[in-house]
CSV table of C-alpha atoms in Angstrom, one decimal:
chain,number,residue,atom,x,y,z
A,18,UNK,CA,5.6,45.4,9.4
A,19,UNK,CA,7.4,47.8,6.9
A,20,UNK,CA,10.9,47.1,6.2
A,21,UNK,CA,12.7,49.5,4.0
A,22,UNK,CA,13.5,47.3,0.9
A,23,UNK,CA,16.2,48.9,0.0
A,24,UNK,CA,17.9,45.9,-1.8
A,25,UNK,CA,15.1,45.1,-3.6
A,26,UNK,CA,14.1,48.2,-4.9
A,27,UNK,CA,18.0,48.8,-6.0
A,28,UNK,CA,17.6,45.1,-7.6
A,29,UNK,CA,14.6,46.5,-9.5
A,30,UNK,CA,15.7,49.6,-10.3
A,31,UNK,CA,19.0,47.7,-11.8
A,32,UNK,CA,16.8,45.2,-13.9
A,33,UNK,CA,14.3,48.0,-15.1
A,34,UNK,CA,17.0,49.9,-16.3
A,35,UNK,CA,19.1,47.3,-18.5
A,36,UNK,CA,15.5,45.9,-19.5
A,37,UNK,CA,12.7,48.2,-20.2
A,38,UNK,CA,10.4,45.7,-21.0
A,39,UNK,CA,10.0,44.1,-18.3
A,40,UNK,CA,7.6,44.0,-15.4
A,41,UNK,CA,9.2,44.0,-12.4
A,42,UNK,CA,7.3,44.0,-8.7
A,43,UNK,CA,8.1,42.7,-5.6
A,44,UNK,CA,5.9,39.7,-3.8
A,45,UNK,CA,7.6,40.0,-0.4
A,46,UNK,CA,10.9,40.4,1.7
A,47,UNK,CA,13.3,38.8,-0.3
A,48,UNK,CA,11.3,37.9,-3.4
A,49,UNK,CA,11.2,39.6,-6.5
A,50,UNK,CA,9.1,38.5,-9.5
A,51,UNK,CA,10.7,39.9,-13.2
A,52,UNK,CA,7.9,39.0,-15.8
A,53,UNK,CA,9.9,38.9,-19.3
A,54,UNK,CA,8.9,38.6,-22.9
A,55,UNK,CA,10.5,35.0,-24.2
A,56,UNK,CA,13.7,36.3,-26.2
A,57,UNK,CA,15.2,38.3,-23.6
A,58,UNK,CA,14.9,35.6,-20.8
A,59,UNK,CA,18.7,34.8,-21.8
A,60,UNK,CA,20.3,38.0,-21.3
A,61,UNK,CA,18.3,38.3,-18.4
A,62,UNK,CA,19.7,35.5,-16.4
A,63,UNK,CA,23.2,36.0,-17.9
A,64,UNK,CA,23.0,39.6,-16.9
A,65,UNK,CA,21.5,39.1,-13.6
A,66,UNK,CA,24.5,35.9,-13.1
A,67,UNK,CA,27.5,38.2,-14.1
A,68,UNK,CA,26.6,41.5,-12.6
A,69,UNK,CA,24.1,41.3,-9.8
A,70,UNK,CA,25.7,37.5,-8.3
A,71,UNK,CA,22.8,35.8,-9.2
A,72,UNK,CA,25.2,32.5,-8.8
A,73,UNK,CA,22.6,30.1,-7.8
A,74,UNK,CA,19.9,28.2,-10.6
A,75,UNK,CA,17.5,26.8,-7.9
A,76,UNK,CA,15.1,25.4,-10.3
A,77,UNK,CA,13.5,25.5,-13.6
A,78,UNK,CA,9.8,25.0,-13.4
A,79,UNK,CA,7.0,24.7,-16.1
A,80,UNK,CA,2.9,26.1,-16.1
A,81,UNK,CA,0.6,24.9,-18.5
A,82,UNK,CA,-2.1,27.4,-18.8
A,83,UNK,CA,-4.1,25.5,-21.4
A,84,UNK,CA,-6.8,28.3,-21.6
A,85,UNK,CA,-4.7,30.6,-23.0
A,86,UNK,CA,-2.4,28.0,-25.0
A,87,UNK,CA,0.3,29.0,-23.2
A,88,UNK,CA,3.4,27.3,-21.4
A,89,UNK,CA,4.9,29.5,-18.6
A,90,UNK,CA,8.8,28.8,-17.8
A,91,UNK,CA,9.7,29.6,-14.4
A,92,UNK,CA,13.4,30.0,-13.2
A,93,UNK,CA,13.8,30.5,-9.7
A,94,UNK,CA,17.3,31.9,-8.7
A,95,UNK,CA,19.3,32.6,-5.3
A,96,UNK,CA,21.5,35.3,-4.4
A,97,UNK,CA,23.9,34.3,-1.8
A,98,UNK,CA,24.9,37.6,-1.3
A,99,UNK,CA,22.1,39.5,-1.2
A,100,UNK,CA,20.2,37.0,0.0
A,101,UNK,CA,16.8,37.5,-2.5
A,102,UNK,CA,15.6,35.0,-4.9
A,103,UNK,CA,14.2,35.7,-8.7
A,104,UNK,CA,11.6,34.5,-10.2
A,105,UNK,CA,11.8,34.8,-13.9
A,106,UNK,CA,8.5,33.6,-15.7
A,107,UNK,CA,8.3,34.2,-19.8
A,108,UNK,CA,5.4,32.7,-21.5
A,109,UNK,CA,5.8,30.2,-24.7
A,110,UNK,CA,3.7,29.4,-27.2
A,111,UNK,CA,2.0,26.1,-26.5
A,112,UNK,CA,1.3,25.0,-29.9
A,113,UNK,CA,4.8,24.2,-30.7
A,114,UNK,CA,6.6,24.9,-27.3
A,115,UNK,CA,10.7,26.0,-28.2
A,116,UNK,CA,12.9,27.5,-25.9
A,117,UNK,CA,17.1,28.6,-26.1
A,118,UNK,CA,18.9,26.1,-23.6
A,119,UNK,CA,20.6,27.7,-20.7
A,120,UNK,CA,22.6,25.1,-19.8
A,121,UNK,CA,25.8,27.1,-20.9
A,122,UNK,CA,25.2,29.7,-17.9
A,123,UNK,CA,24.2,26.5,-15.1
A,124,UNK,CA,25.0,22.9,-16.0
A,125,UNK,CA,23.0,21.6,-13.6
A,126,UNK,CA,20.0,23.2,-16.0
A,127,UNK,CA,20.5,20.3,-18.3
A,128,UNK,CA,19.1,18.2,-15.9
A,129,UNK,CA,15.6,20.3,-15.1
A,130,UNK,CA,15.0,21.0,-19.1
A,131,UNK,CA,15.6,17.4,-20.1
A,132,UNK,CA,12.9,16.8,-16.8
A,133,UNK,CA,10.3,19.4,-18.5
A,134,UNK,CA,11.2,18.2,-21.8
A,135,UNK,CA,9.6,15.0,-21.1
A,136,UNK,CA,6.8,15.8,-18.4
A,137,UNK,CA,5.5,19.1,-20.9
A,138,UNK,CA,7.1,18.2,-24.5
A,139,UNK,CA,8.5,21.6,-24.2
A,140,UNK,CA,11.9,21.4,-26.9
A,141,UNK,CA,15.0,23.2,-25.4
A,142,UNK,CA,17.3,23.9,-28.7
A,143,UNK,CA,20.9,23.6,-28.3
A,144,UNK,CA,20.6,21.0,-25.4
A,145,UNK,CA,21.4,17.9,-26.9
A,146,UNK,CA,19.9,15.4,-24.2
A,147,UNK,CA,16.5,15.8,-25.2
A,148,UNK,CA,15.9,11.6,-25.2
A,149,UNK,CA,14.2,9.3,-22.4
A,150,UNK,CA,15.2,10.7,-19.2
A,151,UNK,CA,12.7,9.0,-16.5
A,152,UNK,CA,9.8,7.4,-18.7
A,153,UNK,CA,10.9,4.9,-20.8
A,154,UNK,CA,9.5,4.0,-24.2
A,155,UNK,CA,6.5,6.9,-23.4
A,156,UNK,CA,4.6,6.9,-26.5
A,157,UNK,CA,1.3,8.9,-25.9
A,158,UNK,CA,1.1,12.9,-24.8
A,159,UNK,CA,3.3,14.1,-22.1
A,160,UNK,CA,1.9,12.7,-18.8
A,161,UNK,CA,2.0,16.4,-17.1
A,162,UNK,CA,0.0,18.3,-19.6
A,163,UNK,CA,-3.5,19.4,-18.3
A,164,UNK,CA,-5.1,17.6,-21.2
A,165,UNK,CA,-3.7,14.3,-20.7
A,166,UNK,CA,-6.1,12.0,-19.0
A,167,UNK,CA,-4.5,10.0,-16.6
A,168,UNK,CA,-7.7,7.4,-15.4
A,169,UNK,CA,-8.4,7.2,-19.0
A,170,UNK,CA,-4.8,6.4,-19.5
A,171,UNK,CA,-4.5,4.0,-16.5
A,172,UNK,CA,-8.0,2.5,-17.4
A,173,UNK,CA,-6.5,1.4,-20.8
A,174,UNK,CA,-3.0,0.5,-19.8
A,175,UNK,CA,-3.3,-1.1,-15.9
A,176,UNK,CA,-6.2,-3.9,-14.8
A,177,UNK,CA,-8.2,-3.1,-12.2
A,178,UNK,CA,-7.7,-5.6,-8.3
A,179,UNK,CA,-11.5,-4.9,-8.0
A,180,UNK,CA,-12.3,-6.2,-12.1
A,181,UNK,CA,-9.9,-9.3,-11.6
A,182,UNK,CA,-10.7,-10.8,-8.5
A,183,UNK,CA,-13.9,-12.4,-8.1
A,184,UNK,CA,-14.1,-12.0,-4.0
A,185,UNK,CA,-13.3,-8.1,-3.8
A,186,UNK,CA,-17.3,-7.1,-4.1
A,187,UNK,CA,-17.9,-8.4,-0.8
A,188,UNK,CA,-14.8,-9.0,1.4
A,189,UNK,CA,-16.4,-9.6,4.7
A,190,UNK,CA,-18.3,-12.4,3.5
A,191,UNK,CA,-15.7,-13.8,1.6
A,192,UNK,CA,-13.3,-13.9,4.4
A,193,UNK,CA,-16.6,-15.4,6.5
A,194,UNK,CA,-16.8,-18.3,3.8
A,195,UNK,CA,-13.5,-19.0,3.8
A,196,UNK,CA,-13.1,-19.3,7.5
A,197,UNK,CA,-16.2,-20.6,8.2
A,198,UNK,CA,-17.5,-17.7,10.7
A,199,UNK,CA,-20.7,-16.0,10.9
A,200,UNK,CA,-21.2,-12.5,10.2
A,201,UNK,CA,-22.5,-11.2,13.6
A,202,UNK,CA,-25.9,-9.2,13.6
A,203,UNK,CA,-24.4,-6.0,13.6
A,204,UNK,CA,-22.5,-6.2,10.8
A,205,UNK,CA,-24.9,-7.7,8.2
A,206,UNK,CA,-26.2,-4.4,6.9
A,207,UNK,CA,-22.3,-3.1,6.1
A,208,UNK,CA,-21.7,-7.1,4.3
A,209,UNK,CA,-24.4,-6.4,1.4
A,210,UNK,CA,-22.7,-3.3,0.5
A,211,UNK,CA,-21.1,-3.4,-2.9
A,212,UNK,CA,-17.8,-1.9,-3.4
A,213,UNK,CA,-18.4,-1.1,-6.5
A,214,UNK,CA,-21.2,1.5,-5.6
B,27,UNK,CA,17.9,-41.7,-4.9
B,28,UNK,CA,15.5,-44.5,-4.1
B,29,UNK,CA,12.3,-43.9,-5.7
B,30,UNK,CA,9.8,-45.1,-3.9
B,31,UNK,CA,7.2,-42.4,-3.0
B,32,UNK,CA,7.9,-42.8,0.9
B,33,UNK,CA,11.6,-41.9,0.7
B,34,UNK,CA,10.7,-39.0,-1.5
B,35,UNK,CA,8.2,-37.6,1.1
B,36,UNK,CA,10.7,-37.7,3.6
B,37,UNK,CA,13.3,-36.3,1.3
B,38,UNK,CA,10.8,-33.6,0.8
B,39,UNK,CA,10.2,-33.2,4.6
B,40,UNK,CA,14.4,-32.6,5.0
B,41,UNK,CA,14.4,-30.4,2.0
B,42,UNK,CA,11.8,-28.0,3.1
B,43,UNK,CA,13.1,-28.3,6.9
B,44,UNK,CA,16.7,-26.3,5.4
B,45,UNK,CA,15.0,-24.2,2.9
B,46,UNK,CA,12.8,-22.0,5.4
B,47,UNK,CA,15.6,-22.0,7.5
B,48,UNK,CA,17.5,-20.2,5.3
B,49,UNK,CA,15.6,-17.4,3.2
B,50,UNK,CA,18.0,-14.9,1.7
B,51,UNK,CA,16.3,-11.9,0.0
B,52,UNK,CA,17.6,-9.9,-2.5
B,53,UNK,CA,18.9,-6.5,-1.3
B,54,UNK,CA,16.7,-4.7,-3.9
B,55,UNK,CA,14.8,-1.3,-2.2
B,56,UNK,CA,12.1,-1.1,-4.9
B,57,UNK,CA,9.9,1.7,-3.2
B,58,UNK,CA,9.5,3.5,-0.3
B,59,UNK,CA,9.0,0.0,2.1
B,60,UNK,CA,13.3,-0.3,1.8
B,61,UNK,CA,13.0,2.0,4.6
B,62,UNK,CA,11.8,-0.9,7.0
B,63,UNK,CA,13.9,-3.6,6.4
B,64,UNK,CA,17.2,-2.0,8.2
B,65,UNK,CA,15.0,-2.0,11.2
B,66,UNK,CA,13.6,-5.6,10.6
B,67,UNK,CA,17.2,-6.8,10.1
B,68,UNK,CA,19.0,-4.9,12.7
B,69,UNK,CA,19.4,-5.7,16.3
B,70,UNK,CA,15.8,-4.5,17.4
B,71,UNK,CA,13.9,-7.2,15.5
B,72,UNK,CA,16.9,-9.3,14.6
B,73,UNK,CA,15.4,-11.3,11.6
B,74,UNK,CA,18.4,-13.4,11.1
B,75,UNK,CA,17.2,-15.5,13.9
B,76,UNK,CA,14.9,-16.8,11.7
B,77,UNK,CA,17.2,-17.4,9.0
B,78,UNK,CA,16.4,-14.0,6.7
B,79,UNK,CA,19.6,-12.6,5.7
B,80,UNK,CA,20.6,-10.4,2.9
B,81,UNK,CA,22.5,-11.5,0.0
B,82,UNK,CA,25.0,-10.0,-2.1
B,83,UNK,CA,23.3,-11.2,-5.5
B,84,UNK,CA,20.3,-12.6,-6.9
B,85,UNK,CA,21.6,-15.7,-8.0
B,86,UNK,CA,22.2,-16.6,-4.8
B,87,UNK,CA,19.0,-15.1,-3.3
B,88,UNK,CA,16.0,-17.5,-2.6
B,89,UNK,CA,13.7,-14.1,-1.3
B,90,UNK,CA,12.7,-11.3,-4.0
B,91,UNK,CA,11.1,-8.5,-1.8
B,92,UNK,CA,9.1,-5.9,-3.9
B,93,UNK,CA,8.8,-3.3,-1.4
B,94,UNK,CA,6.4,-0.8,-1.9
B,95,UNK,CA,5.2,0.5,-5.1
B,96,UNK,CA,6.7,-0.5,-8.9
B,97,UNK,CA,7.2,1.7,-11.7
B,98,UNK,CA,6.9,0.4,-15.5
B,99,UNK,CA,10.7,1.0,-15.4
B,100,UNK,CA,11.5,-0.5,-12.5
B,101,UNK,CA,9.6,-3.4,-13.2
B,102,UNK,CA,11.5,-4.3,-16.1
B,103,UNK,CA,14.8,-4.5,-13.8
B,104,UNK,CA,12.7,-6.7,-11.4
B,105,UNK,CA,11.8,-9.3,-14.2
B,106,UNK,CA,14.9,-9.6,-15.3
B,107,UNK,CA,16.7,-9.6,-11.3
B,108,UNK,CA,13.4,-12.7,-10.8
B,109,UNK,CA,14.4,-14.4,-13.6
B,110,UNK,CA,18.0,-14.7,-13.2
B,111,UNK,CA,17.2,-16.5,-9.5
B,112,UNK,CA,17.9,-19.7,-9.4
B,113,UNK,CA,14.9,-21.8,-8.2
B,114,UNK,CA,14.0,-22.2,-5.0
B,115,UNK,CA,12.9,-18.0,-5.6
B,116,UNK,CA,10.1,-16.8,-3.7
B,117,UNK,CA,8.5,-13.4,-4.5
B,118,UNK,CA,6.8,-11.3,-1.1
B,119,UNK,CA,4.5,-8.2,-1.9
B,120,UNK,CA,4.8,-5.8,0.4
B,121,UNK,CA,3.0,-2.9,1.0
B,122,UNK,CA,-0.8,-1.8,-0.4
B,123,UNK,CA,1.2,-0.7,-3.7
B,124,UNK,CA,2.0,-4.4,-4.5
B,125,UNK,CA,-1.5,-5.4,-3.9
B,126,UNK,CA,-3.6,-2.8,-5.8
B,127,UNK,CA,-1.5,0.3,-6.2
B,128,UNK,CA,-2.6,1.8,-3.1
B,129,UNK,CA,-2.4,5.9,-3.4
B,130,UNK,CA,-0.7,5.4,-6.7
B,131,UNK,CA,-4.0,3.5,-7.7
B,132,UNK,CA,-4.5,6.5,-11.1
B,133,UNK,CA,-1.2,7.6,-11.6
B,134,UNK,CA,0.6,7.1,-14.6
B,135,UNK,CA,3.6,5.2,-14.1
B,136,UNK,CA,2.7,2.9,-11.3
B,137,UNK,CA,1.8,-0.7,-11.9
B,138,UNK,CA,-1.5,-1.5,-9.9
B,139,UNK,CA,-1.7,-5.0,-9.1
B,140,UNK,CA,1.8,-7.4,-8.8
B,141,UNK,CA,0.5,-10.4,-9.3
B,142,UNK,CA,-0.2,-10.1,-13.0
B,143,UNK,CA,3.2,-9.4,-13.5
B,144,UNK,CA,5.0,-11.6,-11.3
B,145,UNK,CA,4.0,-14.9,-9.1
B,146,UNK,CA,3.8,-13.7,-5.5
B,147,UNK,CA,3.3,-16.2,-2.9
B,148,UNK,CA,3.0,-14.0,0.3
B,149,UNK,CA,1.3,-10.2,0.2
B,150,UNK,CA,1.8,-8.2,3.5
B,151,UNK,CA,-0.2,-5.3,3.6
B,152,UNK,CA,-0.3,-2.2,5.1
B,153,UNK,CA,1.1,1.3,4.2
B,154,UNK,CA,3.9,0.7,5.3
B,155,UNK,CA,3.8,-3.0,7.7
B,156,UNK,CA,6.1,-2.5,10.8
B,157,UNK,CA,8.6,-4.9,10.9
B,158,UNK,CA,6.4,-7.4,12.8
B,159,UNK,CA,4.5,-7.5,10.0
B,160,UNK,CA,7.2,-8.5,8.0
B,161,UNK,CA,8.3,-10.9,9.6
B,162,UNK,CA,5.1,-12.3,10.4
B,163,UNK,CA,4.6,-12.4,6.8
B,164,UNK,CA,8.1,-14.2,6.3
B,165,UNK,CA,6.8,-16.7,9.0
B,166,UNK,CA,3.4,-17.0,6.6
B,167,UNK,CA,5.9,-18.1,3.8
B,168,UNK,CA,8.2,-20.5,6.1
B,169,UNK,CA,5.0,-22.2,7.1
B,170,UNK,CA,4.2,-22.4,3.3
B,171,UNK,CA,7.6,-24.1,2.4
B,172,UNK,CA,7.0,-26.4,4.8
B,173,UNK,CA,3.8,-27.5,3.6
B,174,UNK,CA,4.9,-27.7,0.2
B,175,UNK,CA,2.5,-24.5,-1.1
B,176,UNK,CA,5.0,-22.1,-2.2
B,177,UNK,CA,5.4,-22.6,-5.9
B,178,UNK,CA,5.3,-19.3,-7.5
B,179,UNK,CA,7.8,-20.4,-9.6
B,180,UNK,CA,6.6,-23.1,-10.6
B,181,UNK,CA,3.0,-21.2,-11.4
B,182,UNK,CA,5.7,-18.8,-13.6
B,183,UNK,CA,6.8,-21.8,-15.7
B,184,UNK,CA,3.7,-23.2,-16.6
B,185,UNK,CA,2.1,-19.9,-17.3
B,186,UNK,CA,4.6,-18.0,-18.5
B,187,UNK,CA,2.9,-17.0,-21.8
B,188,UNK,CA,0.1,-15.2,-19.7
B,189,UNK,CA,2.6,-13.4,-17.1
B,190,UNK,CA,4.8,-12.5,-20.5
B,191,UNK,CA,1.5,-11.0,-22.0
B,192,UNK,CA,1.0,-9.0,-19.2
B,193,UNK,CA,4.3,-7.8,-19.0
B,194,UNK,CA,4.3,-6.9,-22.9
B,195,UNK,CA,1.4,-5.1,-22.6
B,196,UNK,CA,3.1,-2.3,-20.1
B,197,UNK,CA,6.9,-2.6,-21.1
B,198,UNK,CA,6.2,-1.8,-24.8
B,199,UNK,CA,9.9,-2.2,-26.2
B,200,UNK,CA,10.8,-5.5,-24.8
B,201,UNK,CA,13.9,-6.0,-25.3
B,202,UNK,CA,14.8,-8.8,-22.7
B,203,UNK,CA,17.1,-11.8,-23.2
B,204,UNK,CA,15.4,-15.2,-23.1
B,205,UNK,CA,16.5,-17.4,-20.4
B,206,UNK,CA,16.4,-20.9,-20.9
B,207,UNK,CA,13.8,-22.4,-18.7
């Protein structure tokens, strides 16, 4: 199938020429991906908002690539005029992750940063709603970083059904005790099997 | 009120005889299991014919239905919506979530088994129980009342230091008003 572009490459020809930085491609019909160094993400969208009709913030997304220390900000916007979406990923450092607010250009952005703010710990400056937003009183690492354990985490903080109750390593011959049944012949070699195991 | 033991017992008998009659549960949709008591309600399966009704409030609620799985931050709402109930309160499980976290069993949010938390006299499992099963299990506890075995709240009272201990331990700022038991 080879369908002539032609919006997209005008879209890209557009983005390469207000910002040579950039790395620009297209992943398919309808879909182009702008890769952008972190300071000119702003402009980007405001430019791309104001002159192109990017109108629509679909989503703000977050990638923790913890082998090369990075965080990767993803904002996923929606033409409704042309009908293509951008992609517009920046990487931040992940040591101390800081990024400019956008919630001046969207309002609805407020919602997704305060969102990554607490599942990543990355710090939006100028949005002043960085508090609890789902997770209340969350005192250890946030919960969506790739180097926070979560069955270590749930090992410490939950109890275990199979530790507390005394019956669950062998339910059928619980249930046979209590009810006073017999286990039939077929089923005695699945009874001794331990749950645990 | 005489007090010999026989006039209790039938006192008792009467008692029981209205209170299963007339279980109203707390319109509270915890988790995902809210989406099968419309059907259990409604026309189809008509659970009012047993008595089961909504209610407006929990203070006037005898039925607290934890439907599905319980976040930390939920759960803090649902001890204080139990605790305002005013005894006769019941508590139903429903769902594998209530009983040991079911596919939330390692996330991060989820608590994994009710009971610590709360006193639940009637579990209905499944992922998610049909309405039969719910009523069914609302039969289980009908047939409890009437034999005198449902006292969760009761169980609440007298232990409440363990069941407060548990809670503690995964709401870490408690900040909850004391009710006077």
């Amino acid at each position: 199938m080879n369908k002539e572009l032609t919006n997209e490459n005008k879209l890209i020809e557009d983005i390469k020429k207000t910002f040579p930085s950039s790395e620009v491609s297209i992943q398919r019909e309808k879909r182009v991906i702008v890769k952008i160094k972190q300071d000119t993400v702003p402009p980007l969208l405001s430019y791309v908002k104001d002159y192109l009709d990017f109108n629509h913030l679909s989503h703000i997304s977050c990638v923790d690539w913890i082998e090369q220390k990075k965080f990767e900000l993803v904002f996923i916007l929606w033409s409704y005029d042309q009908q293509i979406q951008i992609i517009a990923k920046t990487l931040i450092n992940r040591d101390e992750p800081k990024f400019t607010t956008i919630n001046k250009l969207w309002r609805q952005a407020e919602t997704y940063e305060r969102e990554i703010h607490e599942m990543y710990g990355v710090e939006f400056v100028g949005n002043d709603r960085m508090g609890d937003f789902l997770l209340e009183d969350w005192e250890d690492i946030p919960p969506m970083r790739r180097d926070f354990n979560t069955i270590q985490f749930v090992k410490e903080n939950f109890n275990d059904r199979s530790a507390a109750r005394e019956d669950s390593k062998n339910v059928r011959e619980t249930i046979a005790k209590h009810s006073g049944e017999e286990i039939p012949e077929f089923a005695k070699k699945y009874s001794t099997r331990n749950i645990d195991e | 009120m005489l007090n010999d033991k026989y006039s209790q017992k039938i006192v008792d008998i009467i008692k029981n005889y209205t209170r299963k009659h007339s279980l109203w549960v707390v319109a509270y949709g915890t988790g995902c299991g809210a989406i099968e008591l419309p059907p259990t309600m409604t026309s189809r399966y008509d659970a009012e014919r047993f008595g089961i009704r909504g209610s407006a409030t929990p203070r006037q609620a005898d039925v607290l239905l934890i439907t599905g799985y319980l976040s930390t931050k939920t759960l803090k709402r649902v001890i204080r919506t139990y605790e305002q109930m005013q005894a006769p309160k019941y508590v139903i499980g429903f769902g594998s979530c209530a009983i040991n976290g079911g596919m939330y069993w390692d996330s991060y949010n989820t608590i994994k088994s009710l009971d610590q938390y709360l006193p639940v006299d009637v579990f209905i499992s499944g992922c998610m129980p049909r309405p039969e099963t719910v009523i069914s299990g609302f039969i289980k506890l009908q047939e409890m009342i009437t034999d005198g075995k449902a006292n969760g709240a009761e169980k609440y009272k007298e232990n409440l230091d363990w069941y407060r201990t548990n809670q503690k331990q995964v709401i870490k700022n408690w900040k909850m008003p004391d009710y006077n038991w």
